[in-house]
Short mmCIF file of C-alpha atoms in Angstrom, two decimals:
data_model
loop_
_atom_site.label_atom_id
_atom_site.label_comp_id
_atom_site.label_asym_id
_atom_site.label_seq_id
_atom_site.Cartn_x
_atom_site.Cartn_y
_atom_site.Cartn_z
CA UNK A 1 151.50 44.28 69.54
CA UNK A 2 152.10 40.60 69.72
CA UNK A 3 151.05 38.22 72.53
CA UNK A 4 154.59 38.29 73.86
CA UNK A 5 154.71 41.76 74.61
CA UNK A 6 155.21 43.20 77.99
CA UNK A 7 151.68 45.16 77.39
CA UNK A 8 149.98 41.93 76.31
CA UNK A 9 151.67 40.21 79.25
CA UNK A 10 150.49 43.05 81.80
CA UNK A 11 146.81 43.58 80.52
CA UNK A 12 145.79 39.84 79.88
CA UNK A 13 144.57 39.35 83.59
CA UNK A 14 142.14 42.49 82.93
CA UNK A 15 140.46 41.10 79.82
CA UNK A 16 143.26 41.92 76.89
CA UNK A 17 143.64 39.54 73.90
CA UNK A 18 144.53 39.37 70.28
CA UNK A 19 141.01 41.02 69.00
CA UNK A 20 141.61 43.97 71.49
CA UNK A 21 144.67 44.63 69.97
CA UNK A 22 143.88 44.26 66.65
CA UNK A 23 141.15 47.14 67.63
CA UNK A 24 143.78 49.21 69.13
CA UNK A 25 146.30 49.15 65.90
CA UNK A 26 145.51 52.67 64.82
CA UNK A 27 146.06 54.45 68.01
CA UNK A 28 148.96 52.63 68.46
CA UNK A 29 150.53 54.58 65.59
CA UNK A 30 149.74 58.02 67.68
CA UNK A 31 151.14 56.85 70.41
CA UNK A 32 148.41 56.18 72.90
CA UNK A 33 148.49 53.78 75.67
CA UNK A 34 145.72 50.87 75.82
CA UNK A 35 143.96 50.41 78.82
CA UNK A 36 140.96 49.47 80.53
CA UNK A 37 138.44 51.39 82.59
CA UNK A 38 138.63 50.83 86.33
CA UNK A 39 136.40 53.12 88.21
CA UNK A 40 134.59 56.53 86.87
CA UNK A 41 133.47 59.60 88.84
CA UNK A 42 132.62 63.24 88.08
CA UNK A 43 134.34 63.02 84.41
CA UNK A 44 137.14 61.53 84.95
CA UNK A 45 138.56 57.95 85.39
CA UNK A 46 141.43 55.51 86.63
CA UNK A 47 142.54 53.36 83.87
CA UNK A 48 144.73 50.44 84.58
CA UNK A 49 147.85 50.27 81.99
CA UNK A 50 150.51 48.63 81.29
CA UNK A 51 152.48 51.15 83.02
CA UNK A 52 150.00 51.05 86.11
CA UNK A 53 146.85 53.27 86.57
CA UNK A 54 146.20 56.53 85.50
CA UNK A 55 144.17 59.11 86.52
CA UNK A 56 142.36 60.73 82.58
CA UNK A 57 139.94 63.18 82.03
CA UNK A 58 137.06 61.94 79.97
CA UNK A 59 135.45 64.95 78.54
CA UNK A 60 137.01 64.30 74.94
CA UNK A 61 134.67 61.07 74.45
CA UNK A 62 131.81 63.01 73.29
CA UNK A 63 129.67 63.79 76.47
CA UNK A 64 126.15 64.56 75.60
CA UNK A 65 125.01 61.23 74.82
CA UNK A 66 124.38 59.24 77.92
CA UNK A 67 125.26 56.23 75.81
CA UNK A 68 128.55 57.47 74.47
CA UNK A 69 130.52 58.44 77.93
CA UNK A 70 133.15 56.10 79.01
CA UNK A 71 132.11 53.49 81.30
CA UNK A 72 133.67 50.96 83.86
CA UNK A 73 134.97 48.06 81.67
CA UNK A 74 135.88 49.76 78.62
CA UNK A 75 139.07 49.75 76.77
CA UNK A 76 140.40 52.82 75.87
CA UNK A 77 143.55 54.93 74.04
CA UNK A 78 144.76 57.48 76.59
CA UNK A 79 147.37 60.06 76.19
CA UNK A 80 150.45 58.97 77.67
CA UNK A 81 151.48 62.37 79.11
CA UNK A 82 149.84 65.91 79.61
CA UNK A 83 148.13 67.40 82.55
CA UNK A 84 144.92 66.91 82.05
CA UNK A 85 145.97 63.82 80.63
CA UNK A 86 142.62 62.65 78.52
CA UNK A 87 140.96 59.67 77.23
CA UNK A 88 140.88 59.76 73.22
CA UNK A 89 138.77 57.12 72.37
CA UNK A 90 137.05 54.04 73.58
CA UNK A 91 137.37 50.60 71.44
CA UNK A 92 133.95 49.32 70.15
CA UNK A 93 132.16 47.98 72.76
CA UNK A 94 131.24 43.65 72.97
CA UNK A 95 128.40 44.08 75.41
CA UNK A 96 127.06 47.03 77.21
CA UNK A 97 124.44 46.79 79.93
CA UNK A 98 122.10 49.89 79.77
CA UNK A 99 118.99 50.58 81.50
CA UNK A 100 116.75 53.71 80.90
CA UNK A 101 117.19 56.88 83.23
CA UNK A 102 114.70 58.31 85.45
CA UNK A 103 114.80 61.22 83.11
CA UNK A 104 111.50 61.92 81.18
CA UNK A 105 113.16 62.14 78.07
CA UNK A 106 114.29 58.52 76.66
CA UNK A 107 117.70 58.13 77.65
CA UNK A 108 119.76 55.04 78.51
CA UNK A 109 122.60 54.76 81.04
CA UNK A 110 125.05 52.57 80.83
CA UNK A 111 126.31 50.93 83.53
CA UNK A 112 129.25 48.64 82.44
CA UNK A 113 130.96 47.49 79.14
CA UNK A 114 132.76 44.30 78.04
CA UNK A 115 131.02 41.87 80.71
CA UNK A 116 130.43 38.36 79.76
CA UNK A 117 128.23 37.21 82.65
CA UNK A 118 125.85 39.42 84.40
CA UNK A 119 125.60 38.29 88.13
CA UNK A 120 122.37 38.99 89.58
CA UNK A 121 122.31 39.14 93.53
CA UNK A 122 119.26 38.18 94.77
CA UNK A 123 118.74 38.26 99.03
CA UNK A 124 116.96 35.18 100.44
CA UNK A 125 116.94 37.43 103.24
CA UNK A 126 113.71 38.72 102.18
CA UNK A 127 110.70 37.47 100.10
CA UNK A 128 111.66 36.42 96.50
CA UNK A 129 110.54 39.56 94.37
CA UNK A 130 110.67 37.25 90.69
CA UNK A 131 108.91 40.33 88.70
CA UNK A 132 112.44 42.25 90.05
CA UNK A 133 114.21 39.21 88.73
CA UNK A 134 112.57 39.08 85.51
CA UNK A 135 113.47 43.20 85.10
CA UNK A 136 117.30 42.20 85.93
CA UNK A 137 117.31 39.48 83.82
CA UNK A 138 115.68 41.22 80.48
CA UNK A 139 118.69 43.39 80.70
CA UNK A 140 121.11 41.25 81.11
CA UNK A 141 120.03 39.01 77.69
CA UNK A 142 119.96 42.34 75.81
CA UNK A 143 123.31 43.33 76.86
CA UNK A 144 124.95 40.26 75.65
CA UNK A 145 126.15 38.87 78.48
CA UNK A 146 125.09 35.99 80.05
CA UNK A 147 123.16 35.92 83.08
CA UNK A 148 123.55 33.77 86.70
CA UNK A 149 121.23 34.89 89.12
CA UNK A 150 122.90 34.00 92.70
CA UNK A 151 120.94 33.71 95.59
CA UNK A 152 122.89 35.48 98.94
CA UNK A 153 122.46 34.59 102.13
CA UNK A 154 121.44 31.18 102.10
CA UNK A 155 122.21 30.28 105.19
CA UNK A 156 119.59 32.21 106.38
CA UNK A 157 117.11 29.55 104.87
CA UNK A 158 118.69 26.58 107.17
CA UNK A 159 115.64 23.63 105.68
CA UNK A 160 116.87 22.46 102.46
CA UNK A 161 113.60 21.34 101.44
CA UNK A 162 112.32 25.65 101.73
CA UNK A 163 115.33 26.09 99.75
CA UNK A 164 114.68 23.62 97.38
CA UNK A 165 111.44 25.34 96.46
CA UNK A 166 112.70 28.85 95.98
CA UNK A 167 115.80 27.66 93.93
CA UNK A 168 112.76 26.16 91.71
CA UNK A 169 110.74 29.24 91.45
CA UNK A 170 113.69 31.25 90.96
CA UNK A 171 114.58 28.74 87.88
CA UNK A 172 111.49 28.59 86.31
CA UNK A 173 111.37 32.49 85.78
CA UNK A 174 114.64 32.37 84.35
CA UNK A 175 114.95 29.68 81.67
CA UNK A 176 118.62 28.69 80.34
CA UNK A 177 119.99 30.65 83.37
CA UNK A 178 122.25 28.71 85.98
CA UNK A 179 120.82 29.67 89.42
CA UNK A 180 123.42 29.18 91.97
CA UNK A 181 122.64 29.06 96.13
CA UNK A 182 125.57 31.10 97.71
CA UNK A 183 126.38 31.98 101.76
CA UNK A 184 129.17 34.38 101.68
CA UNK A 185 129.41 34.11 105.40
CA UNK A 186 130.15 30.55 105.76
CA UNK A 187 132.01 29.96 101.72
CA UNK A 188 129.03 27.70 100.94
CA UNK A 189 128.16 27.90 97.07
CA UNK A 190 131.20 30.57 96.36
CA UNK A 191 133.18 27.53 94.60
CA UNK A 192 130.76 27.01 91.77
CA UNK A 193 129.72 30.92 91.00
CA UNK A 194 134.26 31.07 91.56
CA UNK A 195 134.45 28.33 88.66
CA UNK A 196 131.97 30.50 86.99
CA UNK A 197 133.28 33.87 87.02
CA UNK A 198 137.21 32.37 86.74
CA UNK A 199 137.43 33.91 82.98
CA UNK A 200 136.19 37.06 81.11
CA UNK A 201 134.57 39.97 82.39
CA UNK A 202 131.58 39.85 85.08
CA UNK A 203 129.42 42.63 86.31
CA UNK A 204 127.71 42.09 90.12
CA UNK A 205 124.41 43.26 90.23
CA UNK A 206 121.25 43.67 92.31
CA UNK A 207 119.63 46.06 94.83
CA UNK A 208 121.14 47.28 98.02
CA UNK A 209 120.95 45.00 100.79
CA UNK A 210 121.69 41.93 98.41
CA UNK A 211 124.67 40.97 99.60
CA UNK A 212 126.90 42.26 96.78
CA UNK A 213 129.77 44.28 98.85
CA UNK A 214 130.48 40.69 100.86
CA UNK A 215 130.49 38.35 97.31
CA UNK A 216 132.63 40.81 96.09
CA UNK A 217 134.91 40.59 99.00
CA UNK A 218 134.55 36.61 98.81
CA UNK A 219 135.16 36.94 95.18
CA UNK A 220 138.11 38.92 95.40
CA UNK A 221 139.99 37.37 98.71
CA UNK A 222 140.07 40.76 100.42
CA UNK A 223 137.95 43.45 102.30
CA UNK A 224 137.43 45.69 99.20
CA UNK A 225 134.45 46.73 99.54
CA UNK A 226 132.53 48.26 102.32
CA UNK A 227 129.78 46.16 104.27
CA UNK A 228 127.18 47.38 106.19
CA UNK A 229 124.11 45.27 107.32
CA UNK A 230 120.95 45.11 106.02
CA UNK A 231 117.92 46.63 108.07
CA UNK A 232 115.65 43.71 109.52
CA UNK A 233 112.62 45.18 108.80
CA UNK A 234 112.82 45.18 104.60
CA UNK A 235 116.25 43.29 103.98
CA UNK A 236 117.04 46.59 102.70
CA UNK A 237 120.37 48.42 102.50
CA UNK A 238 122.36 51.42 102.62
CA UNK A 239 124.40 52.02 99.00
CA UNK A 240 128.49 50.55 100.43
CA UNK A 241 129.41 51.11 96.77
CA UNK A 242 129.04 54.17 94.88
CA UNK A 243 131.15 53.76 92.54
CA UNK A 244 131.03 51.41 89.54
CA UNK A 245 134.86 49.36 89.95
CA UNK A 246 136.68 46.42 88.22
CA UNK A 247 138.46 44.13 90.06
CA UNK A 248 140.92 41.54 89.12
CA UNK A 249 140.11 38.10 90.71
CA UNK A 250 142.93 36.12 92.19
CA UNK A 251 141.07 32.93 90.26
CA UNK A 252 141.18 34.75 87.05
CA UNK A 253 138.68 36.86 85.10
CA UNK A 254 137.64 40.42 86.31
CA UNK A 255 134.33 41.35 88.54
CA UNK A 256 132.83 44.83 87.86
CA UNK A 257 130.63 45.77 91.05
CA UNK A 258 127.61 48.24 91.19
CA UNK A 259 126.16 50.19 93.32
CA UNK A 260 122.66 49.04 94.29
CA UNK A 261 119.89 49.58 91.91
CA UNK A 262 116.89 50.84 93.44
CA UNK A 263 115.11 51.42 89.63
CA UNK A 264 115.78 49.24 87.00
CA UNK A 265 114.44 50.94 84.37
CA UNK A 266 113.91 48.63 80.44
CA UNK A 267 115.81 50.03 77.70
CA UNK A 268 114.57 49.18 74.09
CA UNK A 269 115.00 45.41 75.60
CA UNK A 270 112.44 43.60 73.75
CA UNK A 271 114.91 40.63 72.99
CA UNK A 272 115.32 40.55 76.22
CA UNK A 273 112.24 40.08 77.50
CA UNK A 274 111.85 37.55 74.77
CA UNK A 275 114.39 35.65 76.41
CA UNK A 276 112.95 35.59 79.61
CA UNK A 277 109.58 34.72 78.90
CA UNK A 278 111.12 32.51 75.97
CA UNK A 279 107.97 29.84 77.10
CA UNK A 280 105.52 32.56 76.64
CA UNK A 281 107.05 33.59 72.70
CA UNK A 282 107.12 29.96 71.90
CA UNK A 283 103.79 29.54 72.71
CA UNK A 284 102.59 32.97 70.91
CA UNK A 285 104.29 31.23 67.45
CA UNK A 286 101.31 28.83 67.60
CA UNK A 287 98.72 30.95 67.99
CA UNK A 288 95.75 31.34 65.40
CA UNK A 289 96.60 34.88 64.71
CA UNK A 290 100.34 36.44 64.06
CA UNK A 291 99.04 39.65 65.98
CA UNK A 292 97.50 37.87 69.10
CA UNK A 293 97.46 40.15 72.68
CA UNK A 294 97.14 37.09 74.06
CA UNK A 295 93.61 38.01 75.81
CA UNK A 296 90.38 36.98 74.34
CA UNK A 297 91.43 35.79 70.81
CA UNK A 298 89.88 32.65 69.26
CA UNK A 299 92.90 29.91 68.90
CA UNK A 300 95.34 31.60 71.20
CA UNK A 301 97.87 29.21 72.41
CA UNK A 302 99.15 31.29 75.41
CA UNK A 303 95.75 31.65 76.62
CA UNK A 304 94.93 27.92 76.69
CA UNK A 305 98.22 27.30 78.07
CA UNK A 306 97.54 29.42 81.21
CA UNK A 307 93.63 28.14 81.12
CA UNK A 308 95.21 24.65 81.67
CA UNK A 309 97.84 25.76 84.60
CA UNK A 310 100.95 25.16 82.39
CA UNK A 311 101.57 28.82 82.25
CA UNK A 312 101.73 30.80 85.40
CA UNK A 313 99.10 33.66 85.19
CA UNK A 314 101.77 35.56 86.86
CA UNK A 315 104.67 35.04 84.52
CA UNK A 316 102.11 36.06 81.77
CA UNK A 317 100.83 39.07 83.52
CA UNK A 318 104.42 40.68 83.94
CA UNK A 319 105.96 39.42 80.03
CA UNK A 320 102.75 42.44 79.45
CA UNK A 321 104.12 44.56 81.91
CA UNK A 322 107.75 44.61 80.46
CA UNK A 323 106.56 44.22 77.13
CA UNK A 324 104.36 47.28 77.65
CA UNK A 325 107.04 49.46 79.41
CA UNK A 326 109.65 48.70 76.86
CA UNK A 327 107.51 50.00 73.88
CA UNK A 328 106.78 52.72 75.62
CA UNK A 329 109.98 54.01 76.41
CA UNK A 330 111.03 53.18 72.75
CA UNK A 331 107.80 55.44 71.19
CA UNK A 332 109.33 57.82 72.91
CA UNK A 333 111.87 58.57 70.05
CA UNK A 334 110.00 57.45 67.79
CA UNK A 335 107.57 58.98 66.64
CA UNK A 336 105.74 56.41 64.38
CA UNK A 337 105.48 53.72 66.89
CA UNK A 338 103.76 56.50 69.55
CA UNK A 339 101.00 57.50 67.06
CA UNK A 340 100.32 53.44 66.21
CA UNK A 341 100.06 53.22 70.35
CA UNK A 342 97.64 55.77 70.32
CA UNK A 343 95.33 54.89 67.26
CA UNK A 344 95.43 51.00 68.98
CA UNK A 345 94.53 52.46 72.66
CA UNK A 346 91.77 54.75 70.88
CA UNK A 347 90.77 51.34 69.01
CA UNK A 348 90.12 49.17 72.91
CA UNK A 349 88.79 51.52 74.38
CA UNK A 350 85.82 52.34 71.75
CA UNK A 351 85.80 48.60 71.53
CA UNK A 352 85.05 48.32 75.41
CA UNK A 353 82.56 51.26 75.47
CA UNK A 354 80.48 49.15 72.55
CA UNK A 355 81.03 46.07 74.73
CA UNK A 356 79.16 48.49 77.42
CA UNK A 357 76.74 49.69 75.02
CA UNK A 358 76.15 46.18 74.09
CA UNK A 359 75.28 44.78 77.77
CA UNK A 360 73.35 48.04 78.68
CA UNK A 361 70.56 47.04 75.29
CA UNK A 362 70.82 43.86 76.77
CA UNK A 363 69.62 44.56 80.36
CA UNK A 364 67.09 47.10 79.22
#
């Protein structure tokens, strides 16, 4: 399949290149038609060919693994005739953004494949919630892609100098990631994130009320996505998109909106957290001890660092938060980390009770 081809030609503006077909060589031979996921729902899925889009059944992907199932933004080998007509295959996967279920078993779910940049919404309709930021972000790094976080609705914050200040506490809890001011309303912002998005694959993300549905729409040039408002009272909204879909941008480059995510649940994401709190491991490299908790330890650097205001008690209080929830949910399959949790919980807390012991010999 050269570059020439009239399915190179009519797949390009969705994402296809010379490594994608490469990948796809083998199932060329059966004669399967490349293609790339669109939209998803109740097993099955509308996948954009050269041809047009089809309507496949995806139950031949194996199904039982949450992590398996074919998602919006992958490329895929589907039959070119049959009724059913399936999916085969999907082509290895670039990036995949996954966050855990609410299941009590440890299971991922992945939301979208292939995305370069991870767009996180974030309403300046409401009060900055940076811990939900942080979550957003820590996925994002370990997916692959690269985040932007975009503030909505900034022309709800009309005094540049308020705005100022929330741009700035938005960028220092997200190091190395552009933060970009947007008003879908009036266009204000939408040429810079437009630049931004103009190639590759981008997935919109953020929770309901965020203003995704309208940058979509902005994004795209049309009304494709339903809009409702916000309620006053929380900023929050209803779910417009249910549905997981990929767009093609008139600009170039292809958007992949979400529905909004009320739980955004870590999934074995301890890079990244890493890279969010990327001050807070930089600072743990020069501590005394390789082990440091970063609480009462002689020589610790992160301590000292937050002792002397440099460090944000907050930004350290929720890198143990995420830190804590992501080894838990990965001790839940396995089994060696959960009993090392358990002997180092049994080991505090008789360490606190002889802390007790020691201050009740004291006061008698």
């Amino acid at each position: 399949m050269t570059s020439s081809s009239p399915v190179f030609t009519a797949l390009a503006p969705y994402g296809w290149d010379d490594a994608w077909a490469d990948a796809f060589t083998p199932y060329e031979s059966e004669g399967l038609l490349p293609g790339r996921v669109v939209r998803v729902d109740r097993g099955q899925c509308d996948v954009v060919t050269a041809g047009g889009v089809l309507r496949a059944d995806t139950a031949f992907v194996t199904p039982h693994d949450p992590l398996r199932v074919v998602c919006t933004g992958d490329w895929v080998a589907v039959e070119p005739g049959g009724n059913p007509r399936y999916v085969r295959t999907y082509l290895p996967r670039r990036t995949a953004f996954v966050r855990s279920t609410s299941s009590k078993r440890s299971e991922g779910q992945i939301l979208a494949a292939n995305v370069d940049h991870a767009v996180v919404a974030v309403s300046l309709a409401v009060e900055l919630d940076l811990g939900r930021v942080e979550r957003f972000l820590a996925l994002a790094w370990e997916s692959g892609a690269q985040p932007v976080v975009v503030l909505t609705k900034a022309d709800l914050v009309p005094d540049p100098v308020v705005l100022a200040h929330l741009v700035q506490d938005v960028e220092t809890t997200a190091p190395g990631v552009p933060v970009l001011t947007v008003s879908a309303l009036h266009g204000d912002g939408l040429d810079v994130l437009v630049s931004l998005v103009g190639s590759g694959t981008s997935v919109l993300l953020g929770q309901s009320g965020a203003g995704k549905s309208t940058l979509a729409n902005a994004l795209v040039g049309d009304d494709v996505m339903d809009v409702r408002a916000a309620r006053d009272v929380d900023g929050k909204g209803r779910h417009t998109t249910t549905t997981r879909n990929l767009l093609p941008l008139p600009s170039g480059g292809v958007l992949i909106d979400t529905p909004g995510l009320r739980g955004v649940g870590l999934f074995d994401a301890e890079s990244g957290v890493g890279q969010v709190f990327s001050e807070i491991e930089e600072l743990a490299g020069q501590c005394r001890f390789h082990d440091c908790v970063h609480e009462s330890e002689p020589g610790c650097a992160v301590r000292a660092a937050v002792d002397s205001g440099d460090l944000p008690v907050r930004r350290l209080d929720s890198y143990r938060k995420l830190m804590r929830e992501n080894q838990w949910i990965v001790a839940k399959t396995d089994a060696r980390l959960r009993s090392e949790i358990r002997k180092d919980w049994k080991r505090k807390g008789a360490e606190g009770r002889a802390a007790m012991e020691a201050k009740r010999g004291r006061w008698k």
